[in-house]
Tab-separated table of C-alpha atoms and ligand atoms in Angstrom:
chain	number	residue	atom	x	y	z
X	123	UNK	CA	50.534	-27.027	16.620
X	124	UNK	CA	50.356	-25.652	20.195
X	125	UNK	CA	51.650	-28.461	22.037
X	126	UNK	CA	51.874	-30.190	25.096
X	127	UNK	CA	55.321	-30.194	25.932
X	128	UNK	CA	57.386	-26.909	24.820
X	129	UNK	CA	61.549	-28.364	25.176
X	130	UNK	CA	61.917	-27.284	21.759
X	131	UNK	CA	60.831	-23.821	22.575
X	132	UNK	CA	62.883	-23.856	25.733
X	133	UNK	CA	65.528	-20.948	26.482
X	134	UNK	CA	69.051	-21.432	24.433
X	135	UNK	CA	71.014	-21.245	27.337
X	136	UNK	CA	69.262	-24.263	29.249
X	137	UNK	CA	71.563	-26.365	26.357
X	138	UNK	CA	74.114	-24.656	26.695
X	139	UNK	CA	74.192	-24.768	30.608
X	140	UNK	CA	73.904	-28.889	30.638
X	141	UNK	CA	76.326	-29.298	28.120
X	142	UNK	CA	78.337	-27.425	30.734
X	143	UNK	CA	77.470	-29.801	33.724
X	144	UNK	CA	77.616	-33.059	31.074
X	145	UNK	CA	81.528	-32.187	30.258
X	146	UNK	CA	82.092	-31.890	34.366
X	147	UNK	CA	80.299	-35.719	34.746
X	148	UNK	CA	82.596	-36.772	31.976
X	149	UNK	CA	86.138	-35.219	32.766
X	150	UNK	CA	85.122	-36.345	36.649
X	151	UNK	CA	85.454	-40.354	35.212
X	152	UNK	CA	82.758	-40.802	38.455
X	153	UNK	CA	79.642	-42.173	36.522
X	154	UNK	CA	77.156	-43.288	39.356
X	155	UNK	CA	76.004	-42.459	42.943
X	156	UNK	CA	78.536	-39.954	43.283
X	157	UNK	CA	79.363	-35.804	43.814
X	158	UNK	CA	76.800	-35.159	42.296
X	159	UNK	CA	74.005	-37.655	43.039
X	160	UNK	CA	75.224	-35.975	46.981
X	161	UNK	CA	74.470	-32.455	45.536
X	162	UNK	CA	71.056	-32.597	43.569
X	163	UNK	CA	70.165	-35.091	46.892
X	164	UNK	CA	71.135	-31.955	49.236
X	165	UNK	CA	69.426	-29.174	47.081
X	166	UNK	CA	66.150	-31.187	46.246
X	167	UNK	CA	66.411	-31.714	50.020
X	168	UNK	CA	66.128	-27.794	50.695
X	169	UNK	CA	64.040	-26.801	47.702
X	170	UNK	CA	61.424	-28.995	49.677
X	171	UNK	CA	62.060	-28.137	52.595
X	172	UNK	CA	62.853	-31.152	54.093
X	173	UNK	CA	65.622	-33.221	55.924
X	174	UNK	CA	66.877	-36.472	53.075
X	175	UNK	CA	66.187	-37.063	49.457
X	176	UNK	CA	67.824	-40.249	48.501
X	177	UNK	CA	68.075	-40.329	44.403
X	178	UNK	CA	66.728	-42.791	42.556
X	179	UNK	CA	66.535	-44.150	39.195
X	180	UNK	CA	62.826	-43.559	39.048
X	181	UNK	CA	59.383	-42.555	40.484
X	182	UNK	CA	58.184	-46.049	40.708
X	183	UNK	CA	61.042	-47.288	42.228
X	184	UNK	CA	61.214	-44.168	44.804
X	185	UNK	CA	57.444	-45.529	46.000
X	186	UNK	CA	58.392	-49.332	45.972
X	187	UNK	CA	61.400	-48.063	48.090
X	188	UNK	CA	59.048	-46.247	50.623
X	189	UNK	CA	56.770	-48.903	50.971
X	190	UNK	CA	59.713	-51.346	51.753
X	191	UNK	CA	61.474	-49.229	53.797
X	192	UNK	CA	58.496	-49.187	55.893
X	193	UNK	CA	58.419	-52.828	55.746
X	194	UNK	CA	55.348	-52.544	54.230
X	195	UNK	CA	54.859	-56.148	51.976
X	196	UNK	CA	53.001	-59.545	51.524
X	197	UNK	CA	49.585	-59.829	53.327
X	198	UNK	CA	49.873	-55.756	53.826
X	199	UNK	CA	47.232	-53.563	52.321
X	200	UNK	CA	47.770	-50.333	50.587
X	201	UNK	CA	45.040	-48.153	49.323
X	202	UNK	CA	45.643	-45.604	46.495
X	203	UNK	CA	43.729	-44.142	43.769
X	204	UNK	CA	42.744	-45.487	39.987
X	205	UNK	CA	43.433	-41.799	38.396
X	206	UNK	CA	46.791	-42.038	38.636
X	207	UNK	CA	49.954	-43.530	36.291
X	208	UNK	CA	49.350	-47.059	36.471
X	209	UNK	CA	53.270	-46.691	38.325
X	210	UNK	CA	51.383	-45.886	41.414
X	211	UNK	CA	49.144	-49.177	41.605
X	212	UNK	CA	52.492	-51.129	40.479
X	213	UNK	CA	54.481	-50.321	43.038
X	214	UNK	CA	52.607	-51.418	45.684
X	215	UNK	CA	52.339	-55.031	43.515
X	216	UNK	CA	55.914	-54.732	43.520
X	217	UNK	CA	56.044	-54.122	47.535
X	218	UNK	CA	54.244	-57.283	47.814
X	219	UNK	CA	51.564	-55.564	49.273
X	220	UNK	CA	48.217	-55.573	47.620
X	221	UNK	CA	46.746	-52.536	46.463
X	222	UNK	CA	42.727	-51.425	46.977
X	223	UNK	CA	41.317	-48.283	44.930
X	224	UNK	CA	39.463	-45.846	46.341
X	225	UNK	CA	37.518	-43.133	44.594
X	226	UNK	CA	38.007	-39.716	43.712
X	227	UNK	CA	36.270	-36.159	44.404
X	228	UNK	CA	35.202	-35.293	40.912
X	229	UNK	CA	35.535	-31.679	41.629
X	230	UNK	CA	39.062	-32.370	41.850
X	231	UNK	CA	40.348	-35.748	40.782
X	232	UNK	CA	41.902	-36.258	44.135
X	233	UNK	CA	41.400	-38.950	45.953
X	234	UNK	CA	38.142	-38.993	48.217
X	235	UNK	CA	38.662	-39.621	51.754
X	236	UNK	CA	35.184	-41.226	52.773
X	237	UNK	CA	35.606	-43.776	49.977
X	238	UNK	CA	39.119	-44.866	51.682
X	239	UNK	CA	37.447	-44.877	54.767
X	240	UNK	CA	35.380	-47.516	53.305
X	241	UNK	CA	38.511	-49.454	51.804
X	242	UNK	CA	40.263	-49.488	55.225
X	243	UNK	CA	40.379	-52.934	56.503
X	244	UNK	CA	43.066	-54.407	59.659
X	245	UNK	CA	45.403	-55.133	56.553
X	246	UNK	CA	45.348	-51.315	55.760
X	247	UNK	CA	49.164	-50.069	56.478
X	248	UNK	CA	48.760	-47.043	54.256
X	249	UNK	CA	47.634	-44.868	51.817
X	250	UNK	CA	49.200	-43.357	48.455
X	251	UNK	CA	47.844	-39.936	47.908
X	252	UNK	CA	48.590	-38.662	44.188
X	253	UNK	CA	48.866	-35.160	43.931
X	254	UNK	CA	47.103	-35.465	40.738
X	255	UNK	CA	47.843	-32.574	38.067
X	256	UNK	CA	49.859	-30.797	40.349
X	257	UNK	CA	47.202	-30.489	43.434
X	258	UNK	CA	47.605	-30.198	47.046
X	259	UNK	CA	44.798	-30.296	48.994
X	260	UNK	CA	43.078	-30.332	52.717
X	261	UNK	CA	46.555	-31.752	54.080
X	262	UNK	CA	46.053	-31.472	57.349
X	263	UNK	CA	42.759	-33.203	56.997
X	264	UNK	CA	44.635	-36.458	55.343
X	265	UNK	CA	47.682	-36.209	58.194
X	266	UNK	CA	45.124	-36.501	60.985
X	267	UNK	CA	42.676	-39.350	59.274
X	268	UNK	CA	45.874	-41.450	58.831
X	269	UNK	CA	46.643	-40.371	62.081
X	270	UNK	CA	43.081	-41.705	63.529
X	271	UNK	CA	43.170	-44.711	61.227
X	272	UNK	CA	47.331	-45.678	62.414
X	273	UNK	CA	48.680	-46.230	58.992
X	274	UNK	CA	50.917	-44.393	57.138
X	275	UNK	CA	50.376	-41.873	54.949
X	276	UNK	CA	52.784	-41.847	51.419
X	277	UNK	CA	52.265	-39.141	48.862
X	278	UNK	CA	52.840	-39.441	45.263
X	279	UNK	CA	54.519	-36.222	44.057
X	280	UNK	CA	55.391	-37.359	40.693
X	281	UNK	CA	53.255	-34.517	39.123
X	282	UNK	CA	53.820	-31.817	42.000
X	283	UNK	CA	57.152	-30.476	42.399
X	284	UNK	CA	57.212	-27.807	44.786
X	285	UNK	CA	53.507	-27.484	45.551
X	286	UNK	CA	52.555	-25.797	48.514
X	287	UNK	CA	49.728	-25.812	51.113
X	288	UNK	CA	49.756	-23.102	53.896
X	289	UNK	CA	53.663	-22.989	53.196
X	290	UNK	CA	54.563	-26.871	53.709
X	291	UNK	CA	55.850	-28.576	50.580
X	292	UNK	CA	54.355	-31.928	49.153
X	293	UNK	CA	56.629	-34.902	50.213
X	294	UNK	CA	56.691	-33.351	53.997
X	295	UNK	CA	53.668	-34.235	54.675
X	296	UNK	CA	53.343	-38.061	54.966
X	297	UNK	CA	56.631	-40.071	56.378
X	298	UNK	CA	57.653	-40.093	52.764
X	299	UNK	CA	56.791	-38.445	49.318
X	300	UNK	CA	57.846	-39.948	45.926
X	301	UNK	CA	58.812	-37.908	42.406
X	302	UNK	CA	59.637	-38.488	39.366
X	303	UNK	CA	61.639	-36.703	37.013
X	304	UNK	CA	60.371	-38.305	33.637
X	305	UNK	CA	61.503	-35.495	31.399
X	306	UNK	CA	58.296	-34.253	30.775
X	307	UNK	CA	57.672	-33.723	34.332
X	308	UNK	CA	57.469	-30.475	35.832
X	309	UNK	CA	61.257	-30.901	36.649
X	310	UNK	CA	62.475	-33.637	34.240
X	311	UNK	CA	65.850	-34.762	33.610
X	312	UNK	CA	67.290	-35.938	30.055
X	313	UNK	CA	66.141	-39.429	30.664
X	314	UNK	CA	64.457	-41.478	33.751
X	315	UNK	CA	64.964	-40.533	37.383
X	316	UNK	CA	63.245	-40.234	40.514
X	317	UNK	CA	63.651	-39.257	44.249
X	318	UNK	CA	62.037	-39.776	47.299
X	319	UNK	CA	61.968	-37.082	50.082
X	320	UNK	CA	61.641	-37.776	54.506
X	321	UNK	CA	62.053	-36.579	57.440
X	322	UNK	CA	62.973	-39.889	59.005
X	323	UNK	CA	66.458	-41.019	59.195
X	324	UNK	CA	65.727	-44.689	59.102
X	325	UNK	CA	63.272	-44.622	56.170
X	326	UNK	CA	66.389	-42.478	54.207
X	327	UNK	CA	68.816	-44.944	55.376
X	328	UNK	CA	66.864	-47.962	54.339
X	329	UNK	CA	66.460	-46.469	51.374
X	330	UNK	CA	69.990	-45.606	50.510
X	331	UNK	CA	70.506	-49.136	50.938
X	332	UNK	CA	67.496	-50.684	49.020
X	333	UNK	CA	68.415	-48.358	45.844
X	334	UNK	CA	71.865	-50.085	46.155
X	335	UNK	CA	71.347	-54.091	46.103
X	336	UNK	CA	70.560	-53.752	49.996
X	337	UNK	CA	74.090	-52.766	50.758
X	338	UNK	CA	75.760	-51.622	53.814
X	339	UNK	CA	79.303	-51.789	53.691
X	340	UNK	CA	81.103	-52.728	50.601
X	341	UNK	CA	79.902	-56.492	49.598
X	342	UNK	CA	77.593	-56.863	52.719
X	343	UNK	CA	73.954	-57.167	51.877
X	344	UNK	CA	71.494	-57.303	54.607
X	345	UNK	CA	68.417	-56.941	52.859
X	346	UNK	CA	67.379	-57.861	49.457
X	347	UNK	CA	67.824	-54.892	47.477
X	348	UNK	CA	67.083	-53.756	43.951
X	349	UNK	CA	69.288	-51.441	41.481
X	350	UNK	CA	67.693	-48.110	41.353
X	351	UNK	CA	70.898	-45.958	41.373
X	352	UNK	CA	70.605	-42.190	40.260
X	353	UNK	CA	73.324	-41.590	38.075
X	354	UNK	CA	75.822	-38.599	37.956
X	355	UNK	CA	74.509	-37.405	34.812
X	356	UNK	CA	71.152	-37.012	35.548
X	357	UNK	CA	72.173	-35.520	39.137
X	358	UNK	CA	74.181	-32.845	37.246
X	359	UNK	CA	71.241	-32.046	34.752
X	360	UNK	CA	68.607	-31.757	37.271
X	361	UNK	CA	70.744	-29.568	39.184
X	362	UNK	CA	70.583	-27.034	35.801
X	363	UNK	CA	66.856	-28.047	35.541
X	364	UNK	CA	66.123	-26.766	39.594
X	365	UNK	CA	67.749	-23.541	38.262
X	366	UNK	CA	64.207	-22.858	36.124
X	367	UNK	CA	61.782	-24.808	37.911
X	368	UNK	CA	60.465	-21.659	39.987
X	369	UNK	CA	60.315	-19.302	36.690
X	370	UNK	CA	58.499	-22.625	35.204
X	371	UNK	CA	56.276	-22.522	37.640
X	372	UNK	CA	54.856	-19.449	38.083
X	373	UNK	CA	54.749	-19.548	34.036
X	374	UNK	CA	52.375	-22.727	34.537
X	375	UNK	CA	50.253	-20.904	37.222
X	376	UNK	CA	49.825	-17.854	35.063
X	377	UNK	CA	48.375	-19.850	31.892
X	378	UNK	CA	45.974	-21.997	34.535
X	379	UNK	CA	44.718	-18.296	35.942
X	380	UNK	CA	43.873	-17.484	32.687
X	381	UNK	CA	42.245	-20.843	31.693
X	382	UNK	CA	40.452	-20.104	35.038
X	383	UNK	CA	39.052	-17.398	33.870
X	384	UNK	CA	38.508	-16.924	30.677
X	385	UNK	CA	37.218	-20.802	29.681
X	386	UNK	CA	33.426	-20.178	29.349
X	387	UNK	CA	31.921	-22.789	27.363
X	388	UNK	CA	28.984	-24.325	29.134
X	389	UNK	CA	30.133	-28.194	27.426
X	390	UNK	CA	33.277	-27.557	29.579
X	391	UNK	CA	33.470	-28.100	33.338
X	392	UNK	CA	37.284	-26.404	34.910
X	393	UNK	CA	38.170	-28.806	37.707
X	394	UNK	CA	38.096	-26.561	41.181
X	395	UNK	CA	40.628	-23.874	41.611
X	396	UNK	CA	43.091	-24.418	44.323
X	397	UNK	CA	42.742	-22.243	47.392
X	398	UNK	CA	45.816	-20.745	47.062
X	399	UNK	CA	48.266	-20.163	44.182
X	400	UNK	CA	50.561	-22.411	45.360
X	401	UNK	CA	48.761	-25.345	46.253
X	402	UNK	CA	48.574	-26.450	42.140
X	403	UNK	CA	51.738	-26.186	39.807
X	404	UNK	CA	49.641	-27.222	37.361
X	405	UNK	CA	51.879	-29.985	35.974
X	406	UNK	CA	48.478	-30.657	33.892
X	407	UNK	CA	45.588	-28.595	33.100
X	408	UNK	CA	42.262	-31.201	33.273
X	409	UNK	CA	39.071	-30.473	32.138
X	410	UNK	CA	36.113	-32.837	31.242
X	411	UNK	CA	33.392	-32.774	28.467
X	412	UNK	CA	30.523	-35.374	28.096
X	413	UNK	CA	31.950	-34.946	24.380
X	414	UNK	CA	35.443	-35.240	25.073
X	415	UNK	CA	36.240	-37.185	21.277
X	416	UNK	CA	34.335	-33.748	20.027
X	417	UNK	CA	36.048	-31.260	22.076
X	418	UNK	CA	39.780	-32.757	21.091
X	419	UNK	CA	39.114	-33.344	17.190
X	420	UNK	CA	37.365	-29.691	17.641
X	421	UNK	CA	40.786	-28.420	19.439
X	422	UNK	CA	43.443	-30.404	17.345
X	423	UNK	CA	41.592	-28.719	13.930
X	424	UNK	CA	42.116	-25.695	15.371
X	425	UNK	CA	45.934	-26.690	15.970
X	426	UNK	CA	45.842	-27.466	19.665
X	427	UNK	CA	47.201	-30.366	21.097
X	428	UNK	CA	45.471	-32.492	23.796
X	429	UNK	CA	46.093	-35.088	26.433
X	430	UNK	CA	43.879	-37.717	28.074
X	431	UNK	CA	45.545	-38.465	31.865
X	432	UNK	CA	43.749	-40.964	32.417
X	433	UNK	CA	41.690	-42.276	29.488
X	434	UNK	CA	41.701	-46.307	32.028
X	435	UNK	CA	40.883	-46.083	35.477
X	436	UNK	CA	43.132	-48.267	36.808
X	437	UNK	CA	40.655	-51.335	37.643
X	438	UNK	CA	40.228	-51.457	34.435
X	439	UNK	CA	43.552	-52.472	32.822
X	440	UNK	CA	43.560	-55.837	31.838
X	441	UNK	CA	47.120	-56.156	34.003
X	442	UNK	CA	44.969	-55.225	37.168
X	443	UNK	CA	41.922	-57.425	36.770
X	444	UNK	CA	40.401	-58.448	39.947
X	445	UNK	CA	42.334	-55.650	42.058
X	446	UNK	CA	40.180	-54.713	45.290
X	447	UNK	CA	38.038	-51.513	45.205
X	448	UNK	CA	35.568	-49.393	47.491
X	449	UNK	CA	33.118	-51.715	48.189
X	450	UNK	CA	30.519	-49.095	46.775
X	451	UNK	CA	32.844	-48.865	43.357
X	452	UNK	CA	34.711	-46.588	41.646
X	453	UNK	CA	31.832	-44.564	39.674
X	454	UNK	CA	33.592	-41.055	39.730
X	455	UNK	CA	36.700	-42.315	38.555
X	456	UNK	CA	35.155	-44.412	35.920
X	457	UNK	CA	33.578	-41.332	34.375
X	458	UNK	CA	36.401	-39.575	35.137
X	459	UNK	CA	38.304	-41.652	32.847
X	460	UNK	CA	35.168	-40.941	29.921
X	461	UNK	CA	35.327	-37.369	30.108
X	462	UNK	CA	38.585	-35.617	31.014
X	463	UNK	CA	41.244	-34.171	28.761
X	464	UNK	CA	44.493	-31.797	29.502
X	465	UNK	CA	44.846	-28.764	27.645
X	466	UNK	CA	48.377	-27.230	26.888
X	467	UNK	CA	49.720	-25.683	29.761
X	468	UNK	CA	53.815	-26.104	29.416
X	469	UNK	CA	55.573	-23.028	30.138
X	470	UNK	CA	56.813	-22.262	27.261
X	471	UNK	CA	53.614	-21.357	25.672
X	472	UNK	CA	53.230	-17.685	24.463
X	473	UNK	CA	50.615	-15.103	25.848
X	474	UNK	CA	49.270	-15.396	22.289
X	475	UNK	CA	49.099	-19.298	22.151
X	476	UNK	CA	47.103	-19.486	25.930
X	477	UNK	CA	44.856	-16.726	24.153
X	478	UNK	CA	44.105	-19.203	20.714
X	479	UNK	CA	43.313	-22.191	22.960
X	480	UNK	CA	41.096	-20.707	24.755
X	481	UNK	CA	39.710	-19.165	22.119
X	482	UNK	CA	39.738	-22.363	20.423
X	483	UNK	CA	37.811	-24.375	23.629
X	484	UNK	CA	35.227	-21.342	23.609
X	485	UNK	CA	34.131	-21.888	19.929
X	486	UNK	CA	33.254	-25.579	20.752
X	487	UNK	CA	29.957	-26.493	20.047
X	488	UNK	CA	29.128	-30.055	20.623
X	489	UNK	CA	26.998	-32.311	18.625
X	490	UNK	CA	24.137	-34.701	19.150
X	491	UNK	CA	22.931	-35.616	22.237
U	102	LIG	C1	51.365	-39.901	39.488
U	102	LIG	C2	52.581	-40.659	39.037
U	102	LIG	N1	53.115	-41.584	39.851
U	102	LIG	C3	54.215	-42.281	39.500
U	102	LIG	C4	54.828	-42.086	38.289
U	102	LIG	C5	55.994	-42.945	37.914
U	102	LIG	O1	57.147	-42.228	37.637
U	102	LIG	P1	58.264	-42.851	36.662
U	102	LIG	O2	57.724	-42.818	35.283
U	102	LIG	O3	59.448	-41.957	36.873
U	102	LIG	O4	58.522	-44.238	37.148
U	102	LIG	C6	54.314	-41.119	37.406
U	102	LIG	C7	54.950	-40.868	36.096
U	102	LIG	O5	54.353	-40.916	35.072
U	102	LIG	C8	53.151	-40.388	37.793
U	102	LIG	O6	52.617	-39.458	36.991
């Protein structure tokens, strides 16, 4: 089966390189928040080019902590997008804040920024833009509508590590970005763990102390806090992870180019190509199908494993009922939802496995009408 997620196929020396950084953790007897939670912080810091990551224990947490840091909560509104990990819409729950759903450009998946135009109210304190699949798009247009609008603009870079548009990285752009490093993310660690990434010195600071029961000094707690602590291990895995996230990369944005081009089925629409190379890392490769059950028993028969992301918009999960939306709906997202599916696109795929699924989504033919 080509699959979705290639760790089995991963380099030898990957292994051998964390077993290397798990025996430092455990002859250091330091187990949390320590050395190297500082470390990974300072060289997640630089690989986005920014001034503070504070580590955290995941990418939900890392946007609850935003929004509070911002002291963003009850009788605040927060808009965000229903094509995203229901995470997203749950941390703004968790804020206290309640959350309203905007639409999304089809051509992209993105977010659409006349239907949160339409969602902004004088509750609106900010927006949650997801990177979806990797994306990131007409920046400067979202910095200067937030801008206009006063609220804050938070990006969601759980699926976009190290995505670039006209040579900023995501999680510079708004006062805060949020990742996750779910181990199937583009850089995962062995287990759950998140960061977020600012420029501001008080959002990092509030931060540091939110992640850690709202602590100051030793015992002295002057806000209520939560325990989202990064620990050592992960720090000192993700540090060994960083090391390949580049090579990963540009493996990822070599199979999309390909997809790109050489997907021609007519029952298959590609999502828009980014601008530039480095505004997708392709975490996921979407595509949708009016016969998207078709197209993945078609692909899985011919040995290719496939993905729905997302197969519930999120107004439609029974945990959300009754959450606020555009006033004029959701209707892209909805069919969205109906007719996407991800195709492999890991970077340890082969030159010869890209070539069968393509092959593979070419010799679809759908049925009925
Ligand atoms: C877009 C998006 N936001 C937030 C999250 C939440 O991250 P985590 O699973 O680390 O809490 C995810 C992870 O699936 C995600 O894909």
């Amino acid at each position: 089966m080509i699959s979705m997620n290639g760790f089995s196929q991963e380099p030898p020396e990957i292994i051998e390189a964390e077993l290397v950084a798990t025996r430092k953790v455990l002859e250091s007897h330091y187990y949390v928040l320590g050395g190297q939670v500082v470390e990974f912080e300072s060289q997640w810091a630089d690989y986005c080019g920014i001034e503070h990551a504070v580590g955290v224990a995941n990418g939900l947490d890392a946007l609850e902590i935003i929004l509070r840091s911002l002291g963003i909560g009850p009788g605040d509104q927060v808009i965000t997008t229903p094509m995203t990990a229901v995470a997203t819409v749950l941390a703004i729950l968790r804020s206290g804040a309640t959350p309203v759903l905007a639409d999304i450009d089809p051509t992209t998946g993105l977010l659409d920024p006349e239907s949160v135009q339409r969602c902004v109210t004088e509750q609106t304190r900010a927006v949650i833009l997801v990177h979806i699949y990797g994306q990131v798009r007409n920046m400067a247009a979202w910095v200067s509508l937030c801008d206009s609008l006063g609220i804050a603009l938070i990006e969601d870079c759980a699926q976009s590590h190290g995505a670039k548009e006209a040579g900023t990285s995501c999680g510079s752009f708004g006062v805060a970005g949020a990742f996750s490093f779910y181990p199937t993310k583009n850089l995962g660690a062995i287990g759950d763990a998140g960061a977020l990434v600012t420029n501001s010195a008080d959002i990092a600071e509030q931060a540091r102390m939110l992640r850690n029961y709202g602590q100051t000094n030793r015992y002295e707690h002057s806000v209520v806090g939560m325990n989202s602590r990064l620990d050592e291990l992960q720090a000192a895995l993700l540090q060994v992870r960083l090391g390949y996230l580049d090579s990963f990369t540009q493996r990822r944005q070599e199979i999309a180019a390909r997809y790109l081009l050489e997907i021609d089925n007519p029952a298959v629409t590609l999502l828009a190509a980014p601008l530039h190379p480095s505004e997708h890392v392709y975490h996921l490769f979407a595509v949708t199908t009016d016969r998207r059950d078709q197209l993945q028993g078609h692909l899985r028969d011919q040995g290719v494993e496939t993905l729905i992301h997302y197969p519930i918009s999120a107004d439609h999960q029974v945990a959300l009922a009754g959450i606020a939306t555009d006033p004029k709906g959701l209707p892209h997202a909805h069919r969205h939802a109906q007719t996407c599916l991800s195709l492999p696109c890991q970077p340890q795929l082969t030159d010869p496995e890209v070539g069968a699924v393509i092959s593979a989504v070419n010799s679809f033919v759908p049925q009925g009408s």
